[in-house]
Amino acid sequence: IWKMTAKQNIIGQQVRALRLAHKLTQGELAARIGALGWDVSENTITKIETRIRCVTDEELIKIARALKTKLKVLLPGHESLF
């Protein structure tokens, strides 16, 4: 995975908001995602939420499933694509 120099991740704020709405810690979210087949660390969740790390399409799907939400919720401003 690559490291970004500019904030380009558009899902970070939504991941954090949904995680907090579900009353999950970053570690608990990482565990939920891990149960879906992506061995992710709490540190990686932090990087996603702070928009330091991009996610792949497969990772995006696993995050949405772990947070029990639809992809369009994670992609604000792009609802017309769904």
CSV table of C-alpha atoms in Angstrom, one decimal:
chain,number,residue,atom,x,y,z
A,1,ILE,CA,0.0,0.0,0.0
A,2,TRP,CA,1.2,3.5,-0.7
A,3,LYS,CA,1.5,6.6,1.4
A,4,MET,CA,-0.2,9.8,0.3
A,5,THR,CA,1.3,13.2,0.6
A,6,ALA,CA,-2.0,15.0,0.3
A,7,LYS,CA,-5.3,14.1,1.9
A,8,GLN,CA,-7.2,12.3,-0.8
A,9,ASN,CA,-9.2,9.7,1.1
A,10,ILE,CA,-12.8,10.8,1.0
A,11,ILE,CA,-14.2,8.1,3.4
A,12,GLY,CA,-12.2,8.9,6.6
A,13,GLN,CA,-14.6,11.3,8.2
A,14,GLN,CA,-17.6,9.0,7.5
A,15,VAL,CA,-15.7,5.9,8.9
A,16,ARG,CA,-15.0,7.8,12.1
A,17,ALA,CA,-18.5,9.1,12.5
A,18,LEU,CA,-20.1,5.7,11.9
A,19,ARG,CA,-17.6,4.0,14.2
A,20,LEU,CA,-18.5,6.4,17.0
A,21,ALA,CA,-22.2,6.1,16.3
A,22,HIS,CA,-21.8,2.3,16.8
A,23,LYS,CA,-19.8,3.0,20.0
A,24,LEU,CA,-16.9,1.1,18.6
A,25,THR,CA,-13.2,1.7,19.4
A,26,GLN,CA,-10.7,1.6,16.5
A,27,GLY,CA,-9.6,-1.8,17.8
A,28,GLU,CA,-13.1,-3.2,17.8
A,29,LEU,CA,-13.7,-1.9,14.3
A,30,ALA,CA,-10.4,-3.5,13.2
A,31,ALA,CA,-11.6,-6.8,14.8
A,32,ARG,CA,-14.9,-6.7,12.9
A,33,ILE,CA,-13.1,-6.1,9.7
A,34,GLY,CA,-10.6,-8.9,10.5
A,35,ALA,CA,-13.5,-11.3,10.8
A,36,LEU,CA,-14.4,-10.4,7.2
A,37,GLY,CA,-11.0,-11.4,6.0
A,38,TRP,CA,-8.9,-8.3,6.0
A,39,ASP,CA,-6.1,-8.4,8.7
A,40,VAL,CA,-6.2,-4.7,9.6
A,41,SER,CA,-4.6,-3.0,12.6
A,42,GLU,CA,-5.9,-0.3,14.8
A,43,ASN,CA,-3.1,1.9,13.4
A,44,THR,CA,-4.5,1.4,9.9
A,45,ILE,CA,-8.0,2.4,11.0
A,46,THR,CA,-6.4,5.6,12.5
A,47,LYS,CA,-4.7,6.4,9.2
A,48,ILE,CA,-7.9,5.8,7.2
A,49,GLU,CA,-9.9,8.0,9.6
A,50,THR,CA,-7.3,10.8,9.4
A,51,ARG,CA,-7.2,10.5,5.6
A,52,ILE,CA,-3.5,9.5,5.6
A,53,ARG,CA,-4.2,6.1,3.9
A,54,CYS,CA,-6.3,5.3,0.9
A,55,VAL,CA,-8.4,2.1,0.8
A,56,THR,CA,-8.8,-0.4,-2.1
A,57,ASP,CA,-12.2,-1.3,-3.4
A,58,GLU,CA,-12.2,-4.6,-1.5
A,59,GLU,CA,-11.2,-2.8,1.7
A,60,LEU,CA,-14.0,-0.3,1.2
A,61,ILE,CA,-16.5,-3.1,0.9
A,62,LYS,CA,-15.2,-4.7,4.1
A,63,ILE,CA,-15.4,-1.4,6.0
A,64,ALA,CA,-19.0,-0.9,4.9
A,65,ARG,CA,-20.0,-4.4,5.9
A,66,ALA,CA,-18.2,-4.0,9.3
A,67,LEU,CA,-20.1,-0.8,9.9
A,68,LYS,CA,-23.3,-2.2,8.6
A,69,THR,CA,-23.8,0.5,6.1
A,70,LYS,CA,-24.2,1.1,2.4
A,71,LEU,CA,-21.3,2.2,0.2
A,72,LYS,CA,-23.0,5.4,-0.7
A,73,VAL,CA,-23.0,6.5,3.0
A,74,LEU,CA,-19.2,6.3,2.9
A,75,LEU,CA,-18.9,8.3,-0.3
A,76,PRO,CA,-20.6,11.6,0.5
A,77,GLY,CA,-21.4,13.8,-2.6
A,78,HIS,CA,-21.3,10.8,-4.9
A,79,GLU,CA,-24.8,9.3,-4.1
A,80,SER,CA,-25.8,9.7,-7.7
A,81,LEU,CA,-23.4,7.0,-8.7
A,82,PHE,CA,-25.5,4.4,-6.8
